[in-house]
Tab-separated table of C-alpha atoms and ligand atoms in Angstrom:
chain	number	residue	atom	x	y	z
A	1	MET	CA	0.002	0.004	-0.021
A	2	HIS	CA	1.596	3.253	-1.161
A	3	PRO	CA	0.773	6.563	0.567
A	4	LEU	CA	-0.801	9.196	-1.658
A	5	THR	CA	0.416	12.756	-1.167
A	6	VAL	CA	-0.607	16.113	-2.647
A	7	VAL	CA	2.136	18.735	-3.223
A	8	THR	CA	1.433	22.343	-4.264
A	9	GLY	CA	3.913	24.151	-6.477
A	10	GLY	CA	5.683	20.979	-7.633
A	11	SER	CA	7.052	22.222	-10.957
A	12	ARG	CA	10.353	23.608	-9.635
A	13	GLY	CA	12.423	24.488	-6.592
A	14	ILE	CA	11.628	22.943	-3.207
A	15	GLY	CA	8.309	21.550	-4.445
A	16	ALA	CA	9.870	19.689	-7.385
A	17	ALA	CA	12.616	18.229	-5.121
A	18	THR	CA	9.903	17.102	-2.692
A	19	VAL	CA	7.797	15.425	-5.383
A	20	ARG	CA	10.883	13.540	-6.606
A	21	GLN	CA	11.973	12.423	-3.133
A	22	LEU	CA	8.438	11.399	-2.151
A	23	ALA	CA	8.154	9.212	-5.254
A	24	ALA	CA	11.562	7.683	-4.465
A	25	ALA	CA	10.318	6.994	-0.940
A	26	GLY	CA	7.278	5.115	-2.311
A	27	HIS	CA	4.551	7.762	-2.412
A	28	ASP	CA	2.120	8.266	-5.257
A	29	VAL	CA	2.136	12.016	-5.817
A	30	VAL	CA	-0.391	14.511	-7.214
A	31	PHE	CA	1.061	17.970	-7.608
A	32	CYS	CA	-0.018	21.304	-8.953
A	33	TYR	CA	1.716	24.095	-10.766
A	34	ARG	CA	0.467	27.386	-12.131
A	35	ARG	CA	2.314	28.235	-15.355
A	36	ASP	CA	5.142	26.006	-16.587
A	37	ALA	CA	3.569	22.840	-18.018
A	38	ALA	CA	6.895	21.677	-19.523
A	39	ALA	CA	8.679	21.835	-16.186
A	40	ALA	CA	5.770	19.977	-14.554
A	41	ALA	CA	5.964	17.289	-17.220
A	42	ASP	CA	9.678	16.763	-16.464
A	43	VAL	CA	8.951	16.252	-12.772
A	44	LEU	CA	6.090	13.874	-13.587
A	45	ARG	CA	8.367	11.831	-15.832
A	46	ASP	CA	10.752	11.377	-12.886
A	47	VAL	CA	7.847	10.216	-10.679
A	48	HIS	CA	6.842	7.615	-13.248
A	49	ALA	CA	10.505	6.533	-13.622
A	50	THR	CA	10.418	5.406	-9.967
A	51	GLY	CA	7.402	3.195	-10.763
A	52	ARG	CA	5.026	5.312	-8.686
A	53	ARG	CA	1.813	6.897	-9.922
A	54	GLY	CA	1.571	10.644	-10.367
A	55	ILE	CA	-0.602	13.408	-11.800
A	56	ALA	CA	0.349	17.040	-12.542
A	57	VAL	CA	-2.582	19.433	-12.357
A	58	ARG	CA	-2.500	23.055	-13.502
A	59	ALA	CA	-4.187	24.707	-10.526
A	60	ASP	CA	-3.802	28.057	-8.818
A	61	THR	CA	-3.908	27.497	-5.040
A	62	THR	CA	-5.574	30.879	-4.459
A	63	ASP	CA	-8.744	29.704	-6.251
A	64	PRO	CA	-11.010	27.441	-4.126
A	65	ASP	CA	-12.489	25.688	-7.220
A	66	GLN	CA	-9.027	24.899	-8.618
A	67	VAL	CA	-7.898	23.608	-5.207
A	68	ALA	CA	-10.968	21.317	-5.080
A	69	ARG	CA	-10.065	20.119	-8.562
A	70	LEU	CA	-6.517	19.279	-7.399
A	71	PHE	CA	-7.878	17.130	-4.539
A	72	ASP	CA	-10.460	15.569	-6.875
A	73	ALA	CA	-7.564	14.460	-9.101
A	74	ALA	CA	-5.898	12.889	-6.070
A	75	ALA	CA	-9.146	11.107	-5.157
A	76	ASP	CA	-9.076	9.478	-8.567
A	77	LEU	CA	-5.910	7.631	-7.400
A	78	GLY	CA	-7.188	6.698	-3.941
A	79	GLN	CA	-7.368	8.060	-0.405
A	80	PRO	CA	-4.791	10.865	0.083
A	81	THR	CA	-3.028	11.007	3.441
A	82	GLY	CA	-0.411	13.694	2.821
A	83	LEU	CA	-0.321	17.387	1.881
A	84	VAL	CA	2.730	19.582	1.324
A	85	ASN	CA	1.633	23.211	1.304
A	86	ASN	CA	4.577	24.629	-0.635
A	87	ALA	CA	3.379	26.926	-3.444
A	88	GLY	CA	4.617	30.326	-2.341
A	89	THR	CA	5.918	33.576	-3.663
A	90	THR	CA	7.446	36.838	-2.579
A	91	SER	CA	7.671	40.298	-4.116
A	92	ARG	CA	10.485	42.616	-4.998
A	93	ILE	CA	13.025	43.211	-2.258
A	94	GLY	CA	12.866	46.811	-1.020
A	95	PRO	CA	12.023	49.118	1.842
A	96	PHE	CA	8.682	48.689	3.566
A	97	THR	CA	7.579	52.201	2.543
A	98	GLU	CA	7.671	51.183	-1.110
A	99	LEU	CA	5.532	48.053	-0.774
A	100	THR	CA	2.491	48.306	-3.097
A	101	VAL	CA	-0.922	47.107	-2.025
A	102	ASP	CA	-1.047	44.772	-5.056
A	103	ASP	CA	2.188	43.074	-3.987
A	104	LEU	CA	0.972	42.825	-0.405
A	105	ARG	CA	-2.336	41.262	-1.487
A	106	HIS	CA	-0.586	38.801	-3.808
A	107	VAL	CA	1.815	37.622	-1.088
A	108	VAL	CA	-1.047	37.136	1.411
A	109	ASP	CA	-3.166	35.421	-1.219
A	110	VAL	CA	-0.602	32.823	-2.337
A	111	ASN	CA	1.231	32.210	0.993
A	112	LEU	CA	-1.728	32.323	3.385
A	113	VAL	CA	-5.081	32.054	1.611
A	114	GLY	CA	-3.735	29.277	-0.657
A	115	TYR	CA	-2.300	27.364	2.305
A	116	VAL	CA	-5.575	27.610	4.233
A	117	LEU	CA	-7.675	26.471	1.229
A	118	CYS	CA	-5.453	23.440	0.696
A	119	ALA	CA	-5.283	22.555	4.414
A	120	GLN	CA	-9.081	22.793	4.559
A	121	GLN	CA	-9.470	20.340	1.668
A	122	ALA	CA	-7.026	18.004	3.381
A	123	ALA	CA	-8.782	18.271	6.719
A	124	ARG	CA	-12.119	17.409	5.092
A	125	ARG	CA	-10.776	14.554	2.988
A	126	PHE	CA	-8.163	12.874	5.258
A	127	THR	CA	-10.776	10.603	6.808
A	128	THR	CA	-8.225	7.910	7.743
A	129	GLY	CA	-5.638	10.256	9.341
A	130	GLY	CA	-2.612	11.733	7.658
A	131	ALA	CA	0.011	14.469	7.770
A	132	ILE	CA	0.351	18.043	6.513
A	133	VAL	CA	3.649	19.878	6.089
A	134	ASN	CA	3.521	23.659	5.596
A	135	VAL	CA	6.553	25.273	4.013
A	136	SER	CA	7.191	28.341	6.150
A	137	SER	CA	10.424	30.360	6.219
A	138	ALA	CA	13.184	31.356	8.651
A	139	ALA	CA	11.960	34.872	7.712
A	140	ALA	CA	9.086	34.288	10.148
A	141	THR	CA	11.477	34.706	13.077
A	142	LEU	CA	14.052	36.994	11.396
A	143	GLY	CA	11.523	39.592	10.150
A	144	SER	CA	13.352	40.350	6.849
A	145	PRO	CA	13.899	44.048	7.482
A	146	GLY	CA	14.631	46.093	4.391
A	147	GLU	CA	13.684	43.136	2.221
A	148	TYR	CA	10.099	41.924	2.644
A	149	VAL	CA	8.667	42.347	6.123
A	150	HIS	CA	5.160	41.553	4.793
A	151	TYR	CA	6.368	38.173	3.498
A	152	ALA	CA	8.003	37.414	6.855
A	153	ALA	CA	4.771	38.307	8.665
A	154	VAL	CA	2.753	35.986	6.425
A	155	LYS	CA	5.223	33.138	7.054
A	156	ALA	CA	4.780	33.736	10.800
A	157	ALA	CA	1.053	33.233	10.153
A	158	THR	CA	1.995	29.877	8.568
A	159	ASP	CA	3.671	28.836	11.821
A	160	THR	CA	0.521	29.718	13.784
A	161	LEU	CA	-1.642	27.920	11.288
A	162	THR	CA	0.580	24.889	11.828
A	163	LEU	CA	0.240	25.051	15.619
A	164	GLY	CA	-3.552	25.527	15.623
A	165	LEU	CA	-4.232	22.851	13.068
A	166	ALA	CA	-1.919	20.393	14.865
A	167	LYS	CA	-4.113	20.798	17.950
A	168	GLU	CA	-7.462	20.805	16.114
A	169	LEU	CA	-6.664	17.838	13.860
A	170	GLY	CA	-4.483	15.773	16.257
A	171	PRO	CA	-7.464	13.910	17.732
A	172	ARG	CA	-8.347	12.730	14.211
A	173	GLY	CA	-4.844	11.322	13.665
A	174	ILE	CA	-3.716	14.157	11.366
A	175	ARG	CA	-0.265	15.548	12.193
A	176	VAL	CA	0.586	19.098	11.087
A	177	ASN	CA	4.156	20.411	10.974
A	178	ALA	CA	6.189	23.078	9.170
A	179	VAL	CA	9.636	23.393	7.766
A	180	ALA	CA	11.338	26.801	7.898
A	181	PRO	CA	13.947	27.011	5.155
A	182	GLY	CA	16.633	29.710	5.294
A	183	ILE	CA	18.079	30.907	1.965
A	184	ILE	CA	17.639	28.141	-0.616
A	185	ASP	CA	19.010	28.209	-4.159
A	186	THR	CA	15.790	28.405	-6.235
A	187	GLU	CA	14.152	30.699	-8.781
A	188	ILE	CA	12.052	32.431	-6.102
A	189	HIS	CA	14.900	34.997	-5.820
A	190	THR	CA	14.256	36.069	-9.452
A	191	VAL	CA	10.813	37.267	-8.319
A	192	SER	CA	12.482	39.235	-5.513
A	193	GLY	CA	14.693	41.023	-8.056
A	194	VAL	CA	17.933	39.477	-6.779
A	195	PRO	CA	18.397	36.261	-8.788
A	196	ASP	CA	21.865	35.558	-7.262
A	197	ARG	CA	20.638	36.104	-3.678
A	198	ALA	CA	21.607	32.555	-2.636
A	199	ARG	CA	25.257	33.124	-3.670
A	200	ARG	CA	25.403	36.626	-2.212
A	201	ALA	CA	23.990	35.529	1.181
A	202	ALA	CA	26.539	32.772	1.755
A	203	GLY	CA	28.757	34.953	3.958
A	204	ARG	CA	26.081	35.558	6.569
A	205	ILE	CA	24.946	31.920	6.848
A	206	PRO	CA	26.712	30.022	9.684
A	207	LEU	CA	27.259	26.931	7.481
A	208	GLY	CA	28.747	29.234	4.843
A	209	ARG	CA	26.429	28.505	1.926
A	210	ALA	CA	22.811	28.630	0.768
A	211	GLY	CA	20.801	25.422	0.980
A	212	GLN	CA	19.715	23.177	-1.886
A	213	PRO	CA	16.033	22.288	-2.534
A	214	ALA	CA	16.789	18.625	-1.880
A	215	GLU	CA	18.000	19.462	1.632
A	216	VAL	CA	14.588	20.969	2.487
A	217	ALA	CA	12.734	18.150	0.733
A	218	ALA	CA	14.484	15.578	2.942
A	219	ALA	CA	13.036	17.241	6.053
A	220	ILE	CA	9.565	17.372	4.494
A	221	VAL	CA	9.720	13.674	3.517
A	222	TRP	CA	10.755	12.760	7.094
A	223	LEU	CA	7.911	14.782	8.592
A	224	LEU	CA	5.434	12.885	6.390
A	225	SER	CA	6.925	9.507	7.280
A	226	PRO	CA	5.977	7.036	10.045
A	227	ALA	CA	9.351	7.888	11.682
A	228	ALA	CA	7.744	11.256	12.660
A	229	ALA	CA	4.627	9.601	14.090
A	230	TYR	CA	4.900	11.502	17.389
A	231	THR	CA	5.917	14.855	15.860
A	232	THR	CA	3.155	17.407	15.411
A	233	GLY	CA	2.934	21.176	15.801
A	234	ALA	CA	6.685	21.485	15.132
A	235	VAL	CA	8.450	24.060	13.013
A	236	LEU	CA	11.682	22.409	11.767
A	237	ARG	CA	14.312	24.971	10.759
A	238	VAL	CA	16.399	23.977	7.716
A	239	SER	CA	18.511	27.094	7.406
A	240	GLY	CA	22.210	26.345	7.782
A	241	GLY	CA	22.044	28.047	11.133
A	242	LEU	CA	20.494	31.324	9.931
B	301	NAP	P1	9.973	28.681	-6.565
B	301	NAP	O1	11.236	28.067	-7.074
B	301	NAP	O2	9.591	30.041	-7.027
B	301	NAP	O3	8.779	27.669	-6.884
B	301	NAP	C1	7.477	27.986	-6.522
B	301	NAP	C2	6.535	26.944	-7.049
B	301	NAP	O4	5.201	27.268	-6.652
B	301	NAP	C3	6.496	26.907	-8.567
B	301	NAP	O5	6.248	25.569	-8.978
B	301	NAP	C4	5.330	27.809	-8.918
B	301	NAP	O6	4.771	27.547	-10.159
B	301	NAP	C5	4.384	27.425	-7.812
B	301	NAP	N1	3.360	28.448	-7.529
B	301	NAP	C6	3.521	29.743	-7.176
B	301	NAP	N2	2.345	30.335	-6.970
B	301	NAP	C7	1.405	29.380	-7.192
B	301	NAP	C8	-0.008	29.381	-7.126
B	301	NAP	N3	-0.715	30.458	-6.793
B	301	NAP	N4	-0.655	28.211	-7.386
B	301	NAP	C9	0.018	27.107	-7.738
B	301	NAP	N5	1.358	27.035	-7.808
B	301	NAP	C10	2.052	28.183	-7.561
B	301	NAP	O7	9.956	28.750	-4.971
B	301	NAP	P2	10.759	27.933	-3.846
B	301	NAP	O8	11.948	28.726	-3.481
B	301	NAP	O9	10.896	26.499	-4.225
B	301	NAP	O10	9.743	28.115	-2.645
B	301	NAP	C11	8.843	27.106	-2.200
B	301	NAP	C12	8.334	27.487	-0.822
B	301	NAP	O11	9.457	27.669	0.045
B	301	NAP	C13	7.591	28.826	-0.787
B	301	NAP	O12	6.498	28.698	0.089
B	301	NAP	C14	8.595	29.827	-0.250
B	301	NAP	O13	8.020	30.906	0.406
B	301	NAP	C15	9.380	28.927	0.709
B	301	NAP	N6	10.730	29.383	1.033
B	301	NAP	C16	11.674	29.501	0.084
B	301	NAP	C17	12.943	29.956	0.438
B	301	NAP	C18	14.058	30.118	-0.557
B	301	NAP	O14	15.073	30.740	-0.213
B	301	NAP	N7	13.928	29.608	-1.773
B	301	NAP	C19	13.219	30.271	1.761
B	301	NAP	C20	12.229	30.123	2.694
B	301	NAP	C21	10.972	29.679	2.332
B	301	NAP	P3	4.524	28.731	-11.251
B	301	NAP	O15	5.725	29.510	-11.392
B	301	NAP	O16	4.120	27.975	-12.489
B	301	NAP	O17	3.439	29.565	-10.705
């Protein structure tokens, strides 16, 4: 019996590494992406190469109907027991005074509303227990001054969402945890206007380098596994000491 797990934002970065590692660990995986169908197809090919089942769904996590469609696709494969809330974004790095309301709303929409909509579908549909992992950020406790304080604040909300859901869903056998990555080498930094941020930040990271998506994925896969059966409500920092 293979576990069935839903991953949001699986076409690249931390999400793609997570989909690949979950499949290698024996999960069937249904993942969504928003734009890049070719990148999603590459990830799906790797899932199938492990012998596991997978589906890639174009779905925007900020839209409740599209989120329902994502979970319907999972239901076609069986009873899902895992969710990785990963699809996230930021906005251009800059002083707080220059933040636009459109950027603020977009960051709240993707990183908070999207996570809540997906967690709600999981809570309704995980009738046999399961596990949710929310991808937060070390920014939640660092505050990201001069960069994106609003993003840091929304990631702090992710940590509270994790804690509250762990307590509400624990009696139903659903564990809820978060990982808090530090600076990871992905394309999210292009959105922030500093594509080489991972390289530039190396000097202020205690371990001396940015992280790789696979290093975050490994923590997510562990939190979803039976080895983490007594772990819930935790925020696991994967930040090289940042
Ligand atoms: P990334 O490389 O930019 O990948 C983001 C993924 O999410 C892409 O597949 C993207 O697909 C998808 N996505 C974005 N908005 C979506 C939406 N509304 N609906 C569906 N899919 C959507 O980002 P990443 O660095 O891997 O980040 C993953 C998570 O880690 C995020 O929650 C981020 O906040 C968090 N994080 C990252 C870092 C870091 O340094 N990289 C640090 C701390 C936390 P499309 O482009 O097609 O939309």
